[in-house]
C-alpha positions as a Python dict, from the first residue, in 0.01 Angstrom:
ca = {
    (1, 'Y'): (0, 0, 0),
    (2, 'P'): (378, -5, -71),
    (3, 'D'): (394, 359, -186),
    (4, 'Q'): (269, 491, 146),
    (5, 'V'): (509, 549, 434),
    (6, 'Q'): (395, 437, 777),
    (7, 'E'): (359, 705, 1041),
    (8, 'G'): (692, 762, 1216),
    (9, 'A'): (894, 572, 955),
    (10, 'K'): (1202, 740, 811),
    (11, 'R'): (1197, 828, 443),
    (12, 'K'): (1500, 759, 230),
    (13, 'Q'): (1596, 1062, 29),
    (14, 'K'): (1662, 975, -335),
    (15, 'R'): (1985, 1138, -446),
    (16, 'K'): (2031, 1276, -796),
    (17, 'Q'): (2260, 1097, -1040),
    (18, 'C'): (2535, 1256, -1247),
    (19, 'S'): (2409, 1397, -1576),
    (20, 'S'): (2702, 1250, -1771),
    (21, 'V'): (2588, 969, -2004),
    (22, 'G'): (2616, 625, -1842),
    (23, 'C'): (2737, 755, -1504),
    (24, 'T'): (2552, 642, -1191),
    (25, 'N'): (2754, 842, -935),
    (26, 'V'): (2580, 1087, -702),
    (27, 'V'): (2574, 1456, -797),
    (28, 'V'): (2818, 1670, -599),
    (29, 'K'): (2770, 2012, -758),
    (30, 'G'): (2631, 2153, -1080),
    (31, 'G'): (2457, 1831, -1186),
    (32, 'V'): (2778, 1626, -1210),
    (33, 'C'): (2993, 1403, -989),
    (34, 'R'): (3361, 1466, -904),
    (35, 'R'): (3477, 1239, -1185),
    (36, 'H'): (3295, 1456, -1439),
    (37, 'G'): (3405, 1796, -1317),
    (38, 'A'): (3240, 1890, -988),
    (39, 'K'): (3482, 2070, -761),
    (40, 'A'): (3457, 1982, -393),
    (41, 'K'): (3492, 2268, -145),
    (42, 'R'): (3824, 2303, 30),
    (43, 'C'): (3878, 2421, 387),
    (44, 'S'): (3861, 2800, 410),
    (45, 'H'): (4141, 2817, 670),
    (46, 'E'): (4448, 2984, 523),
    (47, 'G'): (4707, 2737, 393),
    (48, 'C'): (4485, 2428, 441),
    (49, 'S'): (4411, 2203, 143),
    (50, 'N'): (4179, 1953, 317),
    (51, 'Y'): (3819, 1908, 201),
    (52, 'A'): (3558, 2110, 391),
    (53, 'Q'): (3334, 1891, 607),
    (54, 'K'): (3094, 2135, 770),
    (55, 'G'): (3065, 2512, 777),
    (56, 'G'): (3338, 2557, 515),
    (57, 'V'): (3616, 2406, 728),
    (58, 'C'): (3779, 2067, 776),
    (59, 'R'): (3774, 1877, 1106),
    (60, 'R'): (4118, 2007, 1199),
    (61, 'H'): (3991, 2364, 1180),
    (62, 'G'): (3660, 2333, 1361),
    (63, 'A'): (3409, 2109, 1181),
    (64, 'K'): (3249, 1900, 1453),
    (65, 'A'): (3190, 1527, 1406),
    (66, 'K'): (2865, 1391, 1549),
    (67, 'R'): (2911, 1227, 1887),
    (68, 'C'): (2738, 922, 2031),
    (69, 'S'): (2404, 1012, 2189),
    (70, 'H'): (2450, 761, 2474),
    (71, 'E'): (2490, 944, 2805),
    (72, 'G'): (2853, 988, 2908),
    (73, 'C'): (2998, 858, 2579),
    (74, 'S'): (3229, 1078, 2370),
    (75, 'N'): (3293, 837, 2081),
    (76, 'Q'): (3212, 940, 1726),
    (77, 'A'): (2864, 833, 1610),
    (78, 'Q'): (2870, 572, 1334),
    (79, 'N'): (2512, 479, 1255),
    (80, 'G'): (2178, 580, 1405),
    (81, 'G'): (2339, 845, 1626),
    (82, 'V'): (2537, 597, 1835),
    (83, 'C'): (2887, 449, 1831),
    (84, 'K'): (2971, 81, 1772),
    (85, 'T'): (2988, 19, 2147),
    (86, 'H'): (2631, 140, 2197),
    (87, 'G'): (2464, -44, 1913),
    (88, 'A'): (2552, 108, 1576),
    (89, 'K'): (2448, -157, 1324),
    (90, 'R'): (2729, -313, 1125),
    (91, 'K'): (2689, -519, 810),
    (92, 'Q'): (2742, -892, 858),
    (93, 'C'): (2921, -1127, 621),
    (94, 'S'): (2691, -1266, 351),
    (95, 'H'): (2841, -1617, 382),
    (96, 'E'): (2581, -1855, 526),
    (97, 'G'): (2606, -1890, 904),
    (98, 'C'): (2884, -1631, 944),
    (99, 'T'): (2837, -1346, 1194),
    (100, 'N'): (3163, -1159, 1127),
    (101, 'V'): (3162, -794, 1021),
    (102, 'V'): (3196, -714, 648),
    (103, 'V'): (3542, -597, 539),
    (104, 'N'): (3502, -566, 162),
    (105, 'G'): (3264, -690, -108),
    (106, 'G'): (2997, -811, 135),
    (107, 'V'): (3221, -1070, 302),
    (108, 'C'): (3456, -1088, 599),
    (109, 'K'): (3830, -1156, 587),
    (110, 'T'): (3773, -1528, 655),
    (111, 'H'): (3552, -1562, 347),
    (112, 'G'): (3773, -1384, 96),
    (113, 'A'): (3769, -1009, 158),
    (114, 'K'): (4095, -852, 48),
    (115, 'R'): (4237, -556, 238),
    (116, 'K'): (4458, -303, 65),
    (117, 'Q'): (4820, -343, 162),
    (118, 'C'): (5050, -49, 226),
    (119, 'S'): (5248, 31, -89),
    (120, 'H'): (5542, 178, 105),
    (121, 'E'): (5853, -40, 97),
    (122, 'G'): (6052, -99, 411),
}
């Protein structure tokens, strides 16, 4: 039965959508997304205007990023609790036969992904 979850399988949590008509963004606070008025929390450290990540503070002021669970590794975890070196899954290019990592729009740089260029002159 497709509605039943197998024992030990992870459940995907369905996130609420913004209550603004026609908007499909995820709710941030008060039933709306940032575009429609939700205010994101700022770091509580005096004089800091960064967004709070965890515990009311930004990373600079003490919010800890998850680390790779592989023994002896101190890299930041990307996916599944491990870093890229230790097997974090990365999306592959959707072009047939290509094994490159996705850059933008489901394709790699070779197959047409455009990267944003720096707008600073000089």
